[in-house]
Short mmCIF file of C-alpha atoms and ligand atoms in Angstrom, two decimals:
data_model
loop_
_atom_site.label_atom_id
_atom_site.label_comp_id
_atom_site.label_asym_id
_atom_site.label_seq_id
_atom_site.Cartn_x
_atom_site.Cartn_y
_atom_site.Cartn_z
CA UNK V 246 9.05 56.76 25.65
CA UNK V 247 10.40 53.35 26.31
CA UNK V 248 6.98 51.94 26.99
CA UNK V 249 5.77 53.39 23.67
CA UNK V 250 8.52 51.54 21.84
CA UNK V 251 7.68 48.47 23.82
CA UNK V 252 4.04 48.85 22.79
CA UNK V 253 5.05 49.27 19.16
CA UNK V 254 7.18 46.16 19.35
CA UNK V 255 4.33 44.23 20.88
CA UNK V 256 1.94 45.52 18.22
CA UNK V 257 4.40 44.54 15.48
CA UNK V 258 4.81 41.12 17.02
CA UNK V 259 1.04 40.70 17.25
CA UNK V 260 0.60 41.79 13.63
CA UNK V 261 3.33 39.39 12.55
CA UNK V 262 1.77 36.52 14.47
CA UNK V 263 -1.64 37.34 13.03
CA UNK V 264 -0.28 37.36 9.46
CA UNK V 265 1.75 34.23 10.05
CA UNK V 266 -1.25 32.36 11.40
CA UNK V 267 -3.34 33.69 8.55
CA UNK V 268 -0.83 32.41 6.00
CA UNK V 269 -0.71 29.10 7.80
CA UNK V 270 -4.44 29.20 7.96
CA UNK V 271 -6.83 26.86 9.66
CA UNK V 272 -6.08 24.51 6.83
CA UNK V 273 -2.37 23.95 6.95
CA UNK V 274 -2.64 20.43 5.64
CA UNK V 275 0.98 19.99 4.65
CA UNK V 276 3.01 20.23 1.44
CA UNK V 277 1.12 19.57 -1.77
CA UNK V 278 -2.32 20.39 -0.38
CA UNK V 279 -4.34 23.19 -1.98
CA UNK V 280 -7.62 24.64 -0.87
CA UNK V 281 -9.39 25.29 -4.17
CA UNK V 282 -12.59 26.65 -2.70
CA UNK V 283 -14.47 26.37 0.56
CA UNK V 284 -14.46 22.66 1.44
CA UNK V 285 -12.70 21.61 -1.79
CA UNK V 286 -9.12 20.42 -1.43
CA UNK V 287 -6.58 18.85 -3.74
CA UNK V 288 -3.45 16.93 -2.84
CA UNK V 289 -0.97 17.38 -5.69
CA UNK V 290 2.36 16.22 -4.25
CA UNK V 291 4.39 17.05 -7.36
CA UNK V 292 4.53 18.02 -11.01
CA UNK V 293 3.84 14.50 -12.23
CA UNK V 294 2.59 12.52 -9.23
CA UNK V 295 -1.05 11.44 -9.07
CA UNK V 296 -3.37 14.16 -7.84
CA UNK V 297 -6.17 13.23 -5.44
CA UNK V 298 -8.85 15.43 -3.96
CA UNK V 299 -11.60 15.64 -1.38
CA UNK V 300 -14.79 17.64 -1.04
CA UNK V 301 -16.56 18.26 2.24
CA UNK V 302 -20.35 18.44 2.23
CA UNK V 303 -22.91 18.88 5.00
CA UNK V 304 -23.48 15.10 4.96
CA UNK V 305 -19.96 13.82 4.57
CA UNK V 306 -16.85 13.68 2.43
CA UNK V 307 -16.44 12.76 -1.23
CA UNK V 308 -12.92 11.67 -2.22
CA UNK V 309 -11.72 11.77 -5.82
CA UNK V 310 -9.01 9.18 -6.55
CA UNK V 311 -7.06 7.37 -3.86
CA UNK V 312 -3.56 8.87 -4.41
CA UNK V 313 -0.29 7.52 -5.75
CA UNK V 314 0.80 5.27 -2.90
CA UNK V 315 -0.50 4.24 0.53
CA UNK V 316 1.66 6.80 2.39
CA UNK V 317 0.14 9.61 0.34
CA UNK V 318 -3.34 8.13 0.84
CA UNK V 319 -2.82 8.16 4.58
CA UNK V 320 -1.56 11.78 4.36
CA UNK V 321 -4.78 12.55 2.58
CA UNK V 322 -6.83 10.75 5.20
CA UNK V 323 -5.04 12.73 7.94
CA UNK V 324 -5.76 15.97 6.04
CA UNK V 325 -9.45 15.07 5.76
CA UNK V 326 -9.53 14.44 9.50
CA UNK V 327 -7.94 17.86 10.16
CA UNK V 328 -10.72 19.51 8.18
CA UNK V 329 -13.77 17.52 9.25
CA UNK V 330 -14.92 14.58 11.37
CA UNK V 331 -17.75 13.82 8.94
CA UNK V 332 -17.77 10.32 7.41
CA UNK V 333 -16.17 9.55 4.05
CA UNK V 334 -19.22 8.61 2.03
CA UNK V 335 -18.04 8.25 -1.56
CA UNK V 336 -14.82 7.67 -3.48
CA UNK V 337 -14.94 8.46 -7.18
CA UNK V 338 -12.23 6.91 -9.36
CA UNK V 339 -11.43 9.00 -12.44
CA UNK V 340 -9.71 6.07 -14.16
CA UNK V 341 -8.83 2.41 -13.59
CA UNK V 342 -5.03 2.53 -13.19
CA UNK V 343 -3.35 1.57 -9.93
CA UNK V 344 -1.89 5.01 -9.26
CA UNK V 345 -5.45 6.33 -8.89
CA UNK V 346 -7.28 3.25 -7.58
CA UNK V 347 -4.70 0.97 -5.91
CA UNK V 348 -5.21 2.62 -2.53
CA UNK V 349 -9.01 2.55 -2.59
CA UNK V 350 -8.72 0.26 0.45
CA UNK V 351 -7.50 3.21 2.58
CA UNK V 352 -10.89 4.95 2.13
CA UNK V 353 -13.20 2.01 1.48
CA UNK V 354 -14.79 0.72 3.56
CA UNK V 355 -16.58 2.90 4.52
CA UNK V 356 -16.60 4.83 1.21
CA UNK V 357 -18.79 3.61 -1.63
CA UNK V 358 -16.61 3.57 -4.75
CA UNK V 359 -17.95 4.78 -8.10
CA UNK V 360 -16.59 4.75 -11.65
CA UNK V 361 -17.90 4.16 -15.15
CA UNK V 362 -18.93 0.81 -16.57
CA UNK V 363 -16.04 -1.59 -17.14
CA UNK V 364 -13.83 -0.18 -14.39
CA UNK V 365 -14.03 -3.19 -12.07
CA UNK V 366 -13.25 -5.71 -14.81
CA UNK V 367 -10.24 -3.68 -15.95
CA UNK V 368 -8.95 -3.31 -12.39
CA UNK V 369 -9.28 -7.05 -11.72
CA UNK V 370 -7.42 -7.82 -14.94
CA UNK V 371 -4.55 -5.43 -14.14
CA UNK V 372 -4.32 -6.25 -10.45
CA UNK V 373 -0.87 -7.30 -9.26
CA UNK V 374 -1.25 -9.43 -6.10
CA UNK V 375 2.46 -8.86 -5.33
CA UNK V 376 2.13 -5.07 -5.37
CA UNK V 377 1.61 -4.69 -1.62
CA UNK V 378 4.66 -6.85 -0.80
CA UNK V 379 6.76 -4.91 -3.32
CA UNK V 380 5.69 -1.62 -1.77
CA UNK V 381 6.26 -2.93 1.77
CA UNK V 382 9.86 -3.73 0.79
CA UNK V 383 10.48 -0.05 -0.05
CA UNK V 384 10.56 1.25 3.53
CA UNK V 385 9.25 0.63 7.04
CA UNK V 386 6.90 3.59 6.60
CA UNK V 387 5.50 2.12 3.39
CA UNK V 388 5.19 -1.32 4.99
CA UNK V 389 3.05 0.23 7.71
CA UNK V 390 0.97 2.27 5.26
CA UNK V 391 0.23 -0.65 2.93
CA UNK V 392 -1.12 -2.85 5.73
CA UNK V 393 -4.60 -4.12 4.94
CA UNK V 394 -4.10 -3.73 1.19
CA UNK V 395 -6.72 -5.39 -0.97
CA UNK V 396 -8.27 -4.82 -4.36
CA UNK V 397 -11.33 -2.62 -3.98
CA UNK V 398 -13.25 -2.22 -7.24
CA UNK V 399 -16.18 0.19 -7.68
CA UNK V 400 -19.39 -0.77 -5.90
CA UNK V 401 -21.28 1.26 -8.45
CA UNK V 402 -20.61 1.45 -12.17
CA UNK V 403 -22.66 3.97 -14.12
CA UNK V 404 -23.33 4.13 -17.82
CA UNK V 405 -22.53 7.39 -19.62
CA UNK V 406 -23.55 9.92 -17.01
CA UNK V 407 -24.50 10.03 -13.36
CA UNK V 408 -25.52 12.69 -10.87
CA UNK V 409 -24.45 12.34 -7.27
CA UNK V 410 -26.17 14.60 -4.75
CA UNK V 411 -24.42 14.75 -1.40
CA UNK V 412 -25.56 17.32 1.13
CA UNK V 413 -25.68 20.73 -0.49
CA UNK V 414 -23.40 19.72 -3.36
CA UNK V 415 -23.92 18.17 -6.77
CA UNK V 416 -21.35 16.07 -8.59
CA UNK V 417 -21.92 15.29 -12.25
CA UNK V 418 -19.97 12.24 -13.33
CA UNK V 419 -19.28 12.19 -17.05
CA UNK V 420 -17.82 9.18 -18.84
CA UNK V 421 -14.99 10.13 -21.19
CA UNK V 422 -14.62 7.55 -23.94
CA UNK V 423 -11.17 6.30 -25.07
CA UNK V 424 -9.23 9.12 -23.45
CA UNK V 425 -6.89 7.26 -21.08
CA UNK V 426 -7.98 3.98 -19.44
CA UNK V 427 -10.82 1.45 -19.72
CA UNK V 428 -13.10 3.73 -17.67
CA UNK V 429 -12.44 7.45 -17.33
CA UNK V 430 -14.68 9.80 -15.37
CA UNK V 431 -14.70 13.58 -15.28
CA UNK V 432 -16.31 15.04 -12.14
CA UNK V 433 -18.04 18.37 -12.60
CA UNK V 434 -19.27 20.52 -9.74
CA UNK V 435 -21.58 22.99 -11.52
CA UNK V 436 -22.25 25.36 -8.62
CA UNK V 437 -18.59 25.59 -7.61
CA UNK V 438 -17.35 25.51 -11.24
CA UNK V 439 -14.64 23.03 -10.35
CA UNK V 440 -13.83 20.25 -12.82
CA UNK V 441 -11.86 17.11 -12.07
CA UNK V 442 -10.79 16.18 -15.58
CA UNK V 443 -9.35 12.66 -15.15
CA UNK V 444 -6.22 12.06 -17.24
CA UNK V 445 -7.55 13.13 -20.63
CA UNK V 446 -4.87 15.80 -20.31
CA UNK V 447 -2.25 16.27 -17.65
CA UNK V 448 -0.20 19.35 -16.87
CA UNK V 449 2.73 19.67 -19.27
CA UNK V 450 3.61 16.01 -19.43
CA UNK V 451 3.55 12.97 -21.70
CA UNK V 452 1.91 9.98 -20.10
CA UNK V 453 2.21 6.24 -20.42
CA UNK V 454 -0.29 6.46 -23.27
CA UNK V 455 -2.21 3.24 -23.90
CA UNK V 456 -2.77 2.01 -27.47
CA UNK V 457 -6.57 2.07 -27.03
CA UNK V 458 -6.59 5.86 -26.74
CA UNK V 459 -8.22 7.61 -29.71
CA UNK V 460 -6.98 11.16 -30.41
CA UNK V 461 -10.28 12.29 -31.93
CA UNK V 462 -12.07 11.18 -28.74
CA UNK V 463 -9.50 12.95 -26.56
CA UNK V 464 -10.03 16.20 -28.50
CA UNK V 465 -13.82 15.72 -28.25
CA UNK V 466 -13.47 15.35 -24.47
CA UNK V 467 -11.63 18.71 -24.30
CA UNK V 468 -14.44 20.34 -26.23
CA UNK V 469 -17.01 18.82 -23.88
CA UNK V 470 -15.11 19.85 -20.74
CA UNK V 471 -14.35 23.37 -21.98
CA UNK V 472 -18.05 23.84 -22.77
CA UNK V 473 -18.77 23.37 -19.05
CA UNK V 474 -16.83 26.60 -18.54
CA UNK V 475 -14.96 25.56 -15.40
CA UNK V 476 -13.07 28.05 -13.29
CA UNK V 477 -10.63 25.49 -11.90
CA UNK V 478 -9.46 22.29 -13.60
CA UNK V 479 -7.80 19.46 -11.69
CA UNK V 480 -6.19 16.81 -13.90
CA UNK V 481 -5.07 13.32 -12.92
CA UNK V 482 -1.48 14.46 -12.48
CA UNK V 483 0.07 17.81 -11.62
CA UNK V 484 -1.04 21.01 -9.96
CA UNK V 485 -4.54 22.52 -10.20
CA UNK V 486 -4.94 24.62 -13.34
CA UNK V 487 -7.53 26.00 -15.76
CA UNK V 488 -8.84 25.01 -19.20
CA UNK V 489 -5.48 26.13 -20.60
CA UNK V 490 -4.33 22.56 -19.94
CA UNK V 491 -6.79 21.41 -22.65
CA UNK V 492 -5.59 24.08 -25.08
CA UNK V 493 -1.96 23.13 -24.50
CA UNK V 494 -2.64 19.43 -24.95
CA UNK V 495 -4.82 20.05 -28.00
CA UNK V 496 -1.96 22.05 -29.53
CA UNK V 497 0.45 19.22 -28.87
CA UNK V 498 -1.82 16.46 -30.21
CA UNK V 499 -2.80 18.47 -33.30
CA UNK V 500 0.81 19.28 -34.22
CA UNK V 501 1.91 15.69 -33.57
CA UNK V 502 -0.89 14.22 -35.69
CA UNK V 503 -0.12 16.70 -38.48
CA UNK V 504 3.57 15.76 -38.50
CA UNK V 505 2.87 12.03 -38.35
CA UNK V 506 0.33 12.45 -41.18
CA UNK V 507 2.82 14.29 -43.39
CA UNK V 508 5.54 11.71 -42.82
CA UNK V 509 3.14 8.81 -43.40
CA UNK V 510 2.01 10.49 -46.65
CA UNK V 511 5.67 10.59 -47.73
CA UNK V 512 5.66 6.80 -47.37
CA UNK V 513 7.61 6.64 -44.12
CA UNK V 514 7.10 3.62 -41.89
CA UNK V 515 6.07 3.88 -38.28
CA UNK V 516 9.60 2.93 -37.23
CA UNK V 517 11.09 5.67 -39.41
CA UNK V 518 8.64 8.24 -38.09
CA UNK V 519 9.51 7.27 -34.53
CA UNK V 520 13.21 7.80 -35.22
CA UNK V 521 12.85 11.06 -37.14
CA UNK V 522 9.93 12.90 -35.58
CA UNK V 523 10.79 15.51 -32.97
CA UNK V 524 8.55 17.85 -30.99
CA UNK V 525 11.03 20.54 -29.91
CA UNK V 526 8.17 22.91 -29.05
CA UNK V 527 7.29 20.57 -26.16
CA UNK V 528 10.82 19.57 -25.12
CA UNK V 529 10.28 20.96 -21.61
CA UNK V 530 7.30 18.70 -20.88
CA UNK V 531 7.77 15.80 -18.51
CA UNK V 532 7.89 12.21 -19.76
CA UNK V 533 9.76 12.75 -23.06
CA UNK V 534 10.50 9.00 -23.20
CA UNK V 535 6.76 8.45 -23.78
CA UNK V 536 6.72 10.34 -27.10
CA UNK V 537 6.86 7.04 -29.05
CA UNK V 538 3.59 5.92 -27.45
CA UNK V 539 1.91 9.10 -28.71
CA UNK V 540 3.36 8.53 -32.18
CA UNK V 541 1.88 4.99 -32.19
CA UNK V 542 -1.57 6.37 -31.39
CA UNK V 543 -1.26 9.28 -33.86
CA UNK V 544 -0.05 6.90 -36.62
CA UNK V 545 -3.09 4.69 -36.07
CA UNK V 546 -5.34 7.74 -36.40
CA UNK V 547 -3.83 8.94 -39.67
CA UNK V 548 -3.78 5.43 -41.20
CA UNK V 549 -7.53 4.97 -40.65
ZN1 LIG O 764 -3.54 6.31 -15.66
#
């Protein structure tokens, strides 16, 4: 009898261990990492932090964006090395801003960096040579991670559209005009139906919206990306999602533009609109202090 109970206990323990290891998986890459599909991983450390990703192919690794800070980039590098020992061949930047490109140096060399035309010029213009020293002052860990920092602009700039074939996989790079930075790239994997959507929309948050953004172009980019019919959508910030992120953002931008248009038609100035206009329907989104930047852009669109 006793041995039967003992056996049961052993079996239960074995089952528990099996389940536990299964949950942990071969790919326990740490907090914030998601396996989207076989060989496709995203590192989304938080609700608003920069999301970066990597894709393993038979030939080597393709990285998409270089993460928010050098510590996170090195976490990402460590995760890649847990998954594969294949070389990092390409790094695609989905925009020009430092929180997506400032740590290109962690992956390149050896990675060949790619983004749309104009990316390098914009990155050179925005580059802060004191950034590395400022980061190093934050902590000993950061000081270590930021070692070797230098500006790494794209080696390749494409015009409009580009296809990248790496091993068994295809990456379609699509330039998105006026949606976020001086050069924004969506990365579409047609076979896997995974879309990296740049920062044309982010998950439930208002961004540091630049004045050059054109709402009509942003909405057109959603239409274009939804037409691809992706199964998974990864935006520049936040957790992996679906095309609902485009619908949510379209709803927000449409309502905002409508309200700004009505107030402008009543003869209200931009300053008055900024004081009076509220978007209570979106009060739970991150970055509420950025609403004024969206009003600026919406005002410009209705005054055209
Ligand atoms: Zn940005």
